[in-house]
Amino acid sequence: MDAIDVSALRKRFGATIAVDGIDFRVPPGAIVGLLGANGAGKTTTLALLLGLITADSGSVRVLGHDMARDRFAALQQINFSSPYVALPYRLTVAENLRVYGHLYSVRGLEARIRELAETFALAPLLDRPVGQLSAGQKARVALAKALVNRPALLLLDEPTASLDPDTADRLRAWLLRYRAETGAAILLASHNMTEVERLCDDVLVMRAGRLVDRGSPAALIARYGLADLEAVFLDIARGRPEIAA
Amino acid sequence: MSPSARRIWGLIYRHLALYRRSWPRLLDLAYGPVLQMTIWGFTARYVLNGSGGALAGTAATFLGGVLLWEVALHSQMGFSMSFLEEVWSRNLGHVFVSPLRPWEMLAAFLVLSALRVAVGVVPAIALAWLLYAYDLFLLGPALLALFVNLLVMGWWVALGVVAMVLRHGAGAGALSWTILFGLTPFAAVFYPIAVLPAALRPVARALPAAHVFEGMRAVLGGATMPWAELAWATGLNLAWMAAAVALFVFEFRTARIRGALLVIGE
């Protein structure tokens, strides 16, 4: 059973086609990057996968559940993090983790919070309001929140945006470790090509709502005959014809 | 605890943690009812003294009206402000992608609303007793029925406000402060429906509050509880609540179609 199985997914907002009939699969345990310029349709795709937006047509199955009919069963096993969705900033780190632990009905919640605090070096911050934390600390809290229910599928929207290289590097290492330990799948929308090259087994490239290319980072670089994934991204974003959508 | 109860508790806990950490929010809960009670208490005393005691019944209806109307106002504010807190903290995206069902979210807001009424209105009731020797409990068992109807009226008005926020974004949250306050003239809080111009009486009769306050005045005047008024209030509340739920469901579905749930606070 694939972690994500998307078929002929389409979403239009007025005259704008945000997602134009895309198909893709994310196998269990895979880390897949979702790339594209601003407005390419990445955030809409993530929102469709999470059931925040209803599709005009097509289907989304997440962990075997049809998101149109059975999304809450899937949501129990998914989690999500985005720098554009905040955690209540007046609540402490521990209170935030407790809130989401309850929302996901996590068993042994206090032990799980201690475990996450140890993993993400949050123990000294547990009693501090999230609003008083640095960007790097907030990113660690956001990732701890995203892992509170031990998700089988993690959807991450620019997880290292605005982080310093050290914090970003640690965060990537945590993601790789989580995947190795749990076999979870991760779908990652990112503009950081170094990050995508390091983390992702496969990459989906979107332009104007369509999936215009896909493959492993190495395969894409080889196919385009360019130096790195950033060059590939620029080539696609600036309008090179599709090679193998 | 069942998973559903835990999710509801999770959202309640989120707001209790917020209030525990914010004394201005706590103070704000009781500030309005206590202020209203103080103003209307002295007004009632002035009317009472000026009439040589002849208008004691009128003074009592002023105080009863103030206290009970605060139940509706706080019920509505407690519900809609809980939703708006999620909007303002840009947290709705996380809430809506959690397994929390929309009805569980609403259930949590109902509990928070009832708590807000308790914390906000009880000090005003105590103040009325201490300062003006006014005992709201003289209404007897009827008080519970009147109280519950006003609580429920606050809920469906709040549900309407939440639906408007889903439709028009955070800016519509301003309705939370104005909409029920704006209905005060039609709620017959301080005067009978008959005082209103004939053209406005149907508007008043469409509101459960107007029937609640007609009932309150009857009981304070020494009559038994007019059950017809209570039946009207209950029936209207059920009808308005059904309409508000239908509006919420429609706007929630529409917001998912429009992609508004992620950007509602923007």
Short mmCIF file of C-alpha atoms in Angstrom, two decimals:
data_model
loop_
_atom_site.label_atom_id
_atom_site.label_comp_id
_atom_site.label_asym_id
_atom_site.label_seq_id
_atom_site.Cartn_x
_atom_site.Cartn_y
_atom_site.Cartn_z
CA MET A 1 0.00 0.00 0.00
CA ASP A 2 1.44 3.37 -1.03
CA ALA A 3 1.65 6.16 1.52
CA ILE A 4 0.19 8.50 -1.10
CA ASP A 5 -1.62 7.58 -4.30
CA VAL A 6 -2.81 10.55 -6.34
CA SER A 7 -4.70 10.07 -9.57
CA ALA A 8 -5.84 12.70 -12.12
CA LEU A 9 -6.06 15.31 -9.38
CA ARG A 10 -7.39 18.64 -10.52
CA LYS A 11 -8.22 21.89 -8.73
CA ARG A 12 -9.25 25.22 -10.20
CA PHE A 13 -9.73 28.54 -8.38
CA GLY A 14 -11.84 30.70 -10.68
CA ALA A 15 -9.90 31.07 -13.92
CA THR A 16 -6.68 29.73 -12.40
CA ILE A 17 -5.90 26.04 -12.68
CA ALA A 18 -3.86 25.43 -9.54
CA VAL A 19 -3.45 21.67 -9.99
CA ASP A 20 -3.92 20.24 -13.44
CA GLY A 21 -4.55 16.52 -13.50
CA ILE A 22 -1.52 15.24 -11.64
CA ASP A 23 -0.72 11.59 -10.84
CA PHE A 24 1.94 10.37 -8.46
CA ARG A 25 2.67 7.81 -5.78
CA VAL A 26 4.80 7.93 -2.69
CA PRO A 27 5.81 4.46 -1.48
CA PRO A 28 6.12 3.69 2.23
CA GLY A 29 9.46 4.79 3.65
CA ALA A 30 10.27 7.10 0.75
CA ILE A 31 11.25 10.74 1.04
CA VAL A 32 9.88 12.58 -1.97
CA GLY A 33 10.52 16.21 -2.80
CA LEU A 34 7.86 18.42 -4.32
CA LEU A 35 9.56 21.17 -6.28
CA GLY A 36 8.33 24.11 -8.25
CA ALA A 37 8.50 27.86 -8.46
CA ASN A 38 6.15 30.02 -6.40
CA GLY A 39 2.63 29.49 -7.67
CA ALA A 40 3.46 26.15 -9.29
CA GLY A 41 0.82 24.38 -7.21
CA LYS A 42 2.87 22.78 -4.41
CA THR A 43 0.94 24.25 -1.47
CA THR A 44 -2.39 23.50 -3.12
CA THR A 45 -1.24 19.92 -3.68
CA LEU A 46 -0.25 19.58 -0.01
CA ALA A 47 -3.59 21.07 1.06
CA LEU A 48 -5.43 18.63 -1.23
CA LEU A 49 -3.49 15.74 0.31
CA LEU A 50 -4.45 16.92 3.80
CA GLY A 51 -8.09 17.41 2.89
CA LEU A 52 -7.94 21.15 3.60
CA ILE A 53 -9.12 21.72 0.06
CA THR A 54 -11.59 19.57 -1.85
CA ALA A 55 -10.57 18.54 -5.34
CA ASP A 56 -12.64 19.30 -8.43
CA SER A 57 -11.85 15.83 -9.75
CA GLY A 58 -9.44 12.97 -9.34
CA SER A 59 -8.64 10.96 -6.26
CA VAL A 60 -6.29 11.08 -3.30
CA ARG A 61 -5.61 7.97 -1.25
CA VAL A 62 -3.45 8.42 1.82
CA LEU A 63 -2.27 5.30 3.67
CA GLY A 64 -5.05 3.42 1.93
CA HIS A 65 -7.79 5.88 2.89
CA ASP A 66 -9.81 7.79 0.32
CA MET A 67 -9.44 11.42 1.46
CA ALA A 68 -12.80 12.36 -0.03
CA ARG A 69 -14.67 9.86 2.16
CA ASP A 70 -12.45 8.75 5.00
CA ARG A 71 -10.05 11.58 5.69
CA PHE A 72 -10.16 11.51 9.49
CA ALA A 73 -8.87 7.93 9.58
CA ALA A 74 -5.92 9.07 7.49
CA LEU A 75 -5.38 12.29 9.46
CA GLN A 76 -4.83 10.21 12.61
CA GLN A 77 -1.67 8.81 10.96
CA ILE A 78 -0.42 11.94 9.20
CA ASN A 79 1.17 15.10 10.47
CA PHE A 80 2.15 18.36 8.92
CA SER A 81 4.49 21.26 9.43
CA SER A 82 4.76 24.57 7.65
CA PRO A 83 6.39 27.87 8.52
CA TYR A 84 3.16 29.52 7.35
CA VAL A 85 1.01 27.83 9.99
CA ALA A 86 1.97 28.75 13.52
CA LEU A 87 1.59 27.18 16.92
CA PRO A 88 -0.21 29.20 19.62
CA TYR A 89 2.61 31.50 20.65
CA ARG A 90 1.40 32.27 24.18
CA LEU A 91 1.36 28.59 25.11
CA THR A 92 4.55 26.97 26.32
CA VAL A 93 6.33 24.29 24.32
CA ALA A 94 5.02 21.59 26.68
CA GLU A 95 1.46 22.93 26.50
CA ASN A 96 1.57 22.98 22.70
CA LEU A 97 2.83 19.42 22.56
CA ARG A 98 0.17 18.42 25.08
CA VAL A 99 -2.60 20.06 23.01
CA TYR A 100 -1.59 18.22 19.87
CA GLY A 101 -0.93 15.02 21.79
CA HIS A 102 -4.56 15.12 22.91
CA LEU A 103 -5.83 16.03 19.43
CA TYR A 104 -4.04 12.95 18.07
CA SER A 105 -5.05 10.81 21.10
CA VAL A 106 -1.41 9.94 21.80
CA ARG A 107 -1.00 7.24 24.42
CA GLY A 108 1.58 7.86 27.15
CA LEU A 109 1.60 11.50 26.20
CA GLU A 110 3.86 12.84 28.94
CA ALA A 111 6.47 10.19 28.15
CA ARG A 112 6.20 11.05 24.46
CA ILE A 113 6.73 14.73 25.24
CA ARG A 114 9.85 13.89 27.27
CA GLU A 115 11.09 11.72 24.41
CA LEU A 116 10.57 14.49 21.85
CA ALA A 117 12.15 17.04 24.19
CA GLU A 118 15.25 14.85 24.41
CA THR A 119 15.39 14.20 20.66
CA PHE A 120 15.05 17.86 19.71
CA ALA A 121 16.96 19.31 22.67
CA LEU A 122 13.81 21.02 23.90
CA ALA A 123 14.01 20.08 27.59
CA PRO A 124 15.24 23.52 28.73
CA LEU A 125 12.52 25.17 26.64
CA LEU A 126 9.50 23.14 27.69
CA ASP A 127 8.16 25.83 30.03
CA ARG A 128 8.84 28.77 27.73
CA PRO A 129 6.11 30.30 25.56
CA VAL A 130 6.63 29.48 21.89
CA GLY A 131 6.43 33.19 21.05
CA GLN A 132 9.63 33.82 22.99
CA LEU A 133 11.70 31.28 21.04
CA SER A 134 14.18 31.91 18.22
CA ALA A 135 13.34 30.82 14.66
CA GLY A 136 15.51 27.73 15.04
CA GLN A 137 13.92 26.77 18.33
CA LYS A 138 10.44 27.26 16.85
CA ALA A 139 11.37 25.00 13.93
CA ARG A 140 12.42 22.28 16.38
CA VAL A 141 9.14 22.67 18.27
CA ALA A 142 7.19 22.54 14.99
CA LEU A 143 8.95 19.32 14.04
CA ALA A 144 8.35 17.86 17.52
CA LYS A 145 4.65 18.71 17.10
CA ALA A 146 4.69 17.07 13.66
CA LEU A 147 6.10 13.88 15.15
CA VAL A 148 3.98 13.79 18.32
CA ASN A 149 1.68 11.08 16.91
CA ARG A 150 4.51 9.08 15.30
CA PRO A 151 3.03 9.70 11.83
CA ALA A 152 3.33 7.14 9.07
CA LEU A 153 3.28 10.05 6.62
CA LEU A 154 4.82 13.44 7.23
CA LEU A 155 4.00 16.40 4.99
CA LEU A 156 6.49 19.22 5.30
CA ASP A 157 6.23 22.60 3.63
CA GLU A 158 9.66 24.29 3.53
CA PRO A 159 10.77 22.79 6.85
CA THR A 160 14.10 24.63 6.92
CA ALA A 161 12.99 28.02 5.56
CA SER A 162 14.68 30.86 7.46
CA LEU A 163 16.85 28.52 9.51
CA ASP A 164 20.61 28.91 9.89
CA PRO A 165 22.71 26.19 8.20
CA ASP A 166 23.52 24.43 11.47
CA THR A 167 19.89 24.16 12.61
CA ALA A 168 18.76 23.19 9.13
CA ASP A 169 21.40 20.47 8.96
CA ARG A 170 20.37 19.04 12.33
CA LEU A 171 16.74 19.08 11.29
CA ARG A 172 17.52 17.13 8.11
CA ALA A 173 19.45 14.59 10.15
CA TRP A 174 16.45 14.16 12.46
CA LEU A 175 14.17 13.58 9.48
CA LEU A 176 16.49 10.90 8.06
CA ARG A 177 16.70 9.25 11.46
CA TYR A 178 12.92 9.28 11.89
CA ARG A 179 12.46 7.67 8.48
CA ALA A 180 15.12 5.04 9.27
CA GLU A 181 13.59 4.23 12.66
CA THR A 182 9.92 4.16 11.66
CA GLY A 183 9.76 3.56 7.93
CA ALA A 184 7.57 6.63 7.58
CA ALA A 185 7.13 8.34 4.24
CA ILE A 186 7.87 12.03 3.92
CA LEU A 187 6.64 14.45 1.25
CA LEU A 188 8.68 17.59 1.32
CA ALA A 189 7.97 20.86 -0.47
CA SER A 190 11.17 22.85 -0.57
CA HIS A 191 13.05 25.53 -2.45
CA ASN A 192 16.34 24.37 -1.00
CA MET A 193 17.88 22.16 -3.68
CA THR A 194 20.81 21.07 -1.52
CA GLU A 195 18.30 19.84 1.02
CA VAL A 196 16.31 18.00 -1.63
CA GLU A 197 19.45 16.35 -3.01
CA ARG A 198 20.45 15.22 0.45
CA LEU A 199 17.08 14.00 1.67
CA CYS A 200 14.96 12.87 -1.24
CA ASP A 201 14.83 9.52 -2.95
CA ASP A 202 12.61 10.99 -5.62
CA VAL A 203 11.56 14.39 -6.82
CA LEU A 204 8.35 15.66 -8.38
CA VAL A 205 8.67 18.89 -10.31
CA MET A 206 5.60 21.09 -10.79
CA ARG A 207 5.04 23.99 -13.14
CA ALA A 208 1.73 25.80 -13.64
CA GLY A 209 -0.15 23.09 -11.78
CA ARG A 210 1.28 20.20 -13.78
CA LEU A 211 3.87 17.61 -12.94
CA VAL A 212 6.47 18.27 -15.60
CA ASP A 213 9.20 15.90 -14.48
CA ARG A 214 10.07 13.33 -11.86
CA GLY A 215 12.89 11.04 -10.85
CA SER A 216 15.70 10.75 -8.38
CA PRO A 217 17.85 13.87 -7.95
CA ALA A 218 20.79 12.10 -9.62
CA ALA A 219 18.64 10.92 -12.52
CA LEU A 220 17.23 14.40 -13.11
CA ILE A 221 20.68 15.99 -13.03
CA ALA A 222 21.96 13.41 -15.49
CA ARG A 223 18.94 13.73 -17.77
CA TYR A 224 19.22 17.50 -18.03
CA GLY A 225 23.00 17.33 -18.31
CA LEU A 226 23.43 20.02 -15.68
CA ALA A 227 25.71 20.45 -12.68
CA ASP A 228 23.20 20.12 -9.88
CA LEU A 229 19.53 20.06 -8.98
CA GLU A 230 19.38 23.84 -8.63
CA ALA A 231 20.35 24.21 -12.27
CA VAL A 232 17.70 21.65 -13.21
CA PHE A 233 15.12 23.55 -11.17
CA LEU A 234 16.00 26.85 -12.89
CA ASP A 235 15.87 25.20 -16.28
CA ILE A 236 12.37 23.85 -15.64
CA ALA A 237 11.07 26.94 -13.86
CA ARG A 238 12.20 29.15 -16.72
CA GLY A 239 10.27 27.13 -19.24
CA ARG A 240 12.34 24.33 -20.74
CA PRO A 241 10.00 21.91 -22.48
CA GLU A 242 8.98 18.84 -20.54
CA ILE A 243 11.23 15.84 -20.86
CA ALA A 244 9.32 13.04 -19.26
CA ALA A 245 6.31 14.04 -17.29
CA MET B 1 -11.35 8.77 27.88
CA SER B 2 -12.57 8.06 24.34
CA PRO B 3 -10.52 9.45 21.43
CA SER B 4 -13.31 11.90 20.67
CA ALA B 5 -13.45 13.17 24.27
CA ARG B 6 -9.67 13.51 24.28
CA ARG B 7 -9.71 15.62 21.14
CA ILE B 8 -12.40 17.86 22.62
CA TRP B 9 -10.41 18.11 25.85
CA GLY B 10 -7.27 18.94 23.83
CA LEU B 11 -8.88 22.03 22.38
CA ILE B 12 -10.40 23.02 25.73
CA TYR B 13 -6.98 22.59 27.37
CA ARG B 14 -5.42 24.83 24.71
CA HIS B 15 -7.73 27.69 25.73
CA LEU B 16 -7.53 27.06 29.47
CA ALA B 17 -3.73 27.20 29.17
CA LEU B 18 -4.07 30.50 27.36
CA TYR B 19 -6.30 32.02 30.06
CA ARG B 20 -4.08 30.71 32.84
CA ARG B 21 -1.20 32.60 31.29
CA SER B 22 -3.03 35.86 30.59
CA TRP B 23 -4.49 37.89 33.47
CA PRO B 24 -5.82 40.61 31.11
CA ARG B 25 -7.95 37.96 29.40
CA LEU B 26 -9.22 36.72 32.76
CA LEU B 27 -9.97 40.25 33.92
CA ASP B 28 -11.77 40.97 30.68
CA LEU B 29 -14.15 38.08 31.30
CA ALA B 30 -15.68 39.70 34.37
CA TYR B 31 -15.09 43.34 33.49
CA GLY B 32 -18.10 43.85 31.21
CA PRO B 33 -20.75 42.16 33.38
CA VAL B 34 -19.48 43.85 36.55
CA LEU B 35 -19.41 47.25 34.84
CA GLN B 36 -22.92 46.82 33.46
CA MET B 37 -24.14 45.62 36.85
CA THR B 38 -22.64 48.65 38.56
CA ILE B 39 -24.15 51.16 36.11
CA TRP B 40 -27.60 49.59 36.07
CA GLY B 41 -27.50 48.95 39.81
CA PHE B 42 -27.10 52.65 40.57
CA THR B 43 -29.67 53.51 37.91
CA ALA B 44 -32.13 51.13 39.51
CA ARG B 45 -31.42 52.61 42.95
CA TYR B 46 -32.00 56.12 41.56
CA VAL B 47 -35.33 55.07 40.00
CA LEU B 48 -36.32 53.31 43.20
CA ASN B 49 -35.51 56.29 45.44
CA GLY B 50 -37.12 58.78 43.06
CA SER B 51 -40.37 56.84 43.03
CA GLY B 52 -40.46 56.35 46.77
CA GLY B 53 -40.33 52.60 46.25
CA ALA B 54 -43.26 52.50 43.86
CA LEU B 55 -41.06 51.34 40.99
CA ALA B 56 -39.37 48.54 42.90
CA GLY B 57 -40.54 46.03 40.30
CA THR B 58 -39.09 48.09 37.48
CA ALA B 59 -35.76 48.38 39.28
CA ALA B 60 -35.70 44.62 39.79
CA THR B 61 -36.35 43.98 36.10
CA PHE B 62 -33.45 46.28 35.19
CA LEU B 63 -31.06 44.25 37.32
CA GLY B 64 -32.46 40.89 36.26
CA GLY B 65 -32.30 42.01 32.62
CA VAL B 66 -28.69 43.14 32.90
CA LEU B 67 -27.55 39.91 34.51
CA LEU B 68 -29.41 37.58 32.18
CA TRP B 69 -28.50 39.48 29.00
CA GLU B 70 -24.85 39.14 29.99
CA VAL B 71 -25.40 35.37 29.86
CA ALA B 72 -26.27 35.61 26.15
CA LEU B 73 -23.52 38.13 25.42
CA HIS B 74 -20.85 36.07 27.20
CA SER B 75 -22.09 32.81 25.74
CA GLN B 76 -21.73 34.24 22.24
CA MET B 77 -18.39 35.89 22.92
CA GLY B 78 -16.99 32.78 24.62
CA PHE B 79 -17.78 30.66 21.57
CA SER B 80 -16.79 33.02 18.79
CA MET B 81 -13.67 34.35 20.55
CA SER B 82 -12.39 30.79 21.01
CA PHE B 83 -12.58 30.33 17.25
CA LEU B 84 -11.04 33.75 16.61
CA GLU B 85 -8.12 32.93 18.94
CA GLU B 86 -7.27 30.09 16.54
CA VAL B 87 -7.53 32.45 13.58
CA TRP B 88 -5.37 35.15 15.19
CA SER B 89 -2.69 32.69 16.25
CA ARG B 90 -2.60 31.29 12.66
CA ASN B 91 -3.16 27.87 14.19
CA LEU B 92 -6.30 26.83 12.29
CA GLY B 93 -4.29 24.96 9.67
CA HIS B 94 -2.87 22.67 12.34
CA VAL B 95 -6.28 22.20 13.94
CA PHE B 96 -8.02 21.37 10.68
CA VAL B 97 -5.40 18.80 9.62
CA SER B 98 -5.61 17.05 12.97
CA PRO B 99 -8.19 14.28 13.49
CA LEU B 100 -10.41 16.77 15.35
CA ARG B 101 -13.84 16.64 13.68
CA PRO B 102 -15.63 19.95 13.06
CA TRP B 103 -18.40 18.95 15.48
CA GLU B 104 -15.78 18.20 18.14
CA MET B 105 -14.32 21.65 17.65
CA LEU B 106 -17.79 23.15 18.12
CA ALA B 107 -18.36 20.99 21.22
CA ALA B 108 -15.12 22.31 22.73
CA PHE B 109 -16.25 25.87 22.01
CA LEU B 110 -19.61 25.20 23.71
CA VAL B 111 -17.82 24.07 26.86
CA LEU B 112 -15.50 27.07 26.74
CA SER B 113 -18.48 29.34 26.25
CA ALA B 114 -20.24 27.90 29.32
CA LEU B 115 -17.04 28.33 31.36
CA ARG B 116 -16.73 31.91 30.18
CA VAL B 117 -20.32 32.60 31.24
CA ALA B 118 -19.63 31.13 34.67
CA VAL B 119 -16.45 33.13 35.20
CA GLY B 120 -17.91 36.32 33.75
CA VAL B 121 -21.42 36.44 35.13
CA VAL B 122 -21.07 34.88 38.59
CA PRO B 123 -19.04 37.86 39.96
CA ALA B 124 -21.72 40.24 38.63
CA ILE B 125 -24.46 38.20 40.34
CA ALA B 126 -22.46 38.30 43.58
CA LEU B 127 -21.94 42.05 43.19
CA ALA B 128 -25.67 42.61 42.66
CA TRP B 129 -26.34 40.81 45.91
CA LEU B 130 -23.60 42.61 47.85
CA LEU B 131 -24.20 46.16 46.57
CA TYR B 132 -27.90 46.21 45.88
CA ALA B 133 -29.24 43.27 47.88
CA TYR B 134 -30.57 41.91 44.57
CA ASP B 135 -30.95 38.14 44.52
CA LEU B 136 -31.28 36.77 40.99
CA PHE B 137 -32.18 33.39 42.46
CA LEU B 138 -35.52 34.84 43.54
CA LEU B 139 -36.57 33.89 40.03
CA GLY B 140 -36.66 30.36 41.39
CA PRO B 141 -36.54 27.25 39.17
CA ALA B 142 -37.58 29.38 36.18
CA LEU B 143 -34.12 30.92 36.27
CA LEU B 144 -32.56 27.73 34.94
CA ALA B 145 -34.87 27.62 31.92
CA LEU B 146 -34.31 31.31 31.17
CA PHE B 147 -30.54 30.91 31.64
CA VAL B 148 -30.28 27.90 29.33
CA ASN B 149 -32.29 29.61 26.59
CA LEU B 150 -30.02 32.66 26.66
CA LEU B 151 -26.94 30.42 26.67
CA VAL B 152 -28.20 28.62 23.58
CA MET B 153 -29.09 31.89 21.86
CA GLY B 154 -25.48 33.02 22.36
CA TRP B 155 -24.29 29.77 20.77
CA TRP B 156 -26.26 30.03 17.56
CA VAL B 157 -25.38 33.68 17.11
CA ALA B 158 -21.70 32.73 17.59
CA LEU B 159 -22.03 29.90 15.10
CA GLY B 160 -23.32 32.47 12.62
CA VAL B 161 -20.29 34.67 13.32
CA VAL B 162 -17.93 31.72 12.80
CA ALA B 163 -19.69 30.95 9.49
CA MET B 164 -19.17 34.57 8.42
CA VAL B 165 -15.47 34.35 9.32
CA LEU B 166 -15.20 31.21 7.18
CA ARG B 167 -16.87 33.10 4.33
CA HIS B 168 -15.29 36.56 4.63
CA GLY B 169 -12.08 35.97 6.59
CA ALA B 170 -10.81 37.29 9.90
CA GLY B 171 -12.27 40.76 9.27
CA ALA B 172 -15.74 39.36 9.90
CA GLY B 173 -14.61 38.59 13.43
CA ALA B 174 -15.59 42.16 14.33
CA LEU B 175 -19.19 40.89 14.27
CA SER B 176 -18.34 39.05 17.46
CA TRP B 177 -18.41 42.34 19.38
CA THR B 178 -21.33 43.95 17.62
CA ILE B 179 -23.95 41.54 16.39
CA LEU B 180 -25.62 40.52 19.64
CA PHE B 181 -25.11 43.94 21.20
CA GLY B 182 -26.94 45.33 18.17
CA LEU B 183 -29.87 43.03 18.86
CA THR B 184 -30.33 44.43 22.38
CA PRO B 185 -33.13 46.87 21.41
CA PHE B 186 -35.14 43.95 19.99
CA ALA B 187 -34.39 41.56 22.83
CA ALA B 188 -36.79 43.39 25.17
CA VAL B 189 -34.22 43.22 27.93
CA PHE B 190 -35.41 46.29 29.85
CA TYR B 191 -38.92 46.85 28.49
CA PRO B 192 -41.80 44.74 27.19
CA ILE B 193 -42.17 43.95 23.50
CA ALA B 194 -45.32 46.09 23.54
CA VAL B 195 -43.19 49.21 24.00
CA LEU B 196 -41.62 48.72 20.57
CA PRO B 197 -43.29 50.23 17.48
CA ALA B 198 -45.69 47.77 15.89
CA ALA B 199 -43.42 47.28 12.86
CA LEU B 200 -40.53 46.13 15.06
CA ARG B 201 -42.46 43.74 17.28
CA PRO B 202 -42.22 40.80 14.82
CA VAL B 203 -38.44 41.22 14.87
CA ALA B 204 -38.47 41.01 18.67
CA ARG B 205 -40.83 38.04 18.66
CA ALA B 206 -38.44 36.19 16.36
CA LEU B 207 -35.74 36.36 19.01
CA PRO B 208 -35.75 33.84 21.88
CA ALA B 209 -34.36 36.52 24.21
CA ALA B 210 -37.49 38.67 23.93
CA HIS B 211 -39.61 35.74 25.16
CA VAL B 212 -37.11 34.99 27.93
CA PHE B 213 -37.31 38.56 29.22
CA GLU B 214 -41.08 38.66 28.94
CA GLY B 215 -41.05 35.54 31.12
CA MET B 216 -38.58 37.06 33.55
CA ARG B 217 -40.73 40.16 33.99
CA ALA B 218 -43.80 38.03 34.58
CA VAL B 219 -42.06 35.96 37.26
CA LEU B 220 -40.59 39.04 38.94
CA GLY B 221 -44.08 40.57 38.86
CA GLY B 222 -45.29 37.68 40.99
CA ALA B 223 -46.90 35.55 38.28
CA THR B 224 -46.04 31.94 37.67
CA MET B 225 -43.69 31.18 34.82
CA PRO B 226 -45.50 31.85 31.55
CA TRP B 227 -44.81 28.52 29.88
CA ALA B 228 -45.97 29.75 26.51
CA GLU B 229 -43.14 32.30 26.47
CA LEU B 230 -40.66 29.62 27.48
CA ALA B 231 -41.97 27.31 24.77
CA TRP B 232 -41.58 30.07 22.19
CA ALA B 233 -38.03 30.78 23.35
CA THR B 234 -37.10 27.09 23.20
CA GLY B 235 -38.73 26.52 19.83
CA LEU B 236 -37.10 29.60 18.34
CA ASN B 237 -33.74 28.56 19.72
CA LEU B 238 -34.07 25.14 18.11
CA ALA B 239 -35.04 26.68 14.78
CA TRP B 240 -32.26 29.29 14.84
CA MET B 241 -29.71 26.69 15.96
CA ALA B 242 -30.69 24.40 13.09
CA ALA B 243 -30.30 27.32 10.67
CA ALA B 244 -26.92 28.28 12.17
CA VAL B 245 -25.64 24.70 11.97
CA ALA B 246 -26.77 24.48 8.34
CA LEU B 247 -25.02 27.78 7.59
CA PHE B 248 -21.82 26.60 9.31
CA VAL B 249 -21.80 23.29 7.42
CA PHE B 250 -22.38 25.11 4.14
CA GLU B 251 -19.65 27.69 4.79
CA PHE B 252 -17.19 25.05 6.02
CA ARG B 253 -17.70 23.03 2.84
CA THR B 254 -17.44 26.17 0.73
CA ALA B 255 -14.23 27.20 2.54
CA ARG B 256 -12.72 23.81 1.68
CA ILE B 257 -13.71 24.27 -1.95
CA ARG B 258 -12.32 27.82 -2.04
CA GLY B 259 -9.13 26.83 -0.21
CA ALA B 260 -9.88 29.35 2.53
CA LEU B 261 -9.03 27.25 5.59
CA LEU B 262 -5.28 27.81 5.29
CA VAL B 263 -5.45 31.56 4.65
CA ILE B 264 -8.35 32.54 6.88
CA GLY B 265 -6.18 34.69 9.15
CA GLU B 266 -4.28 36.39 6.34
#
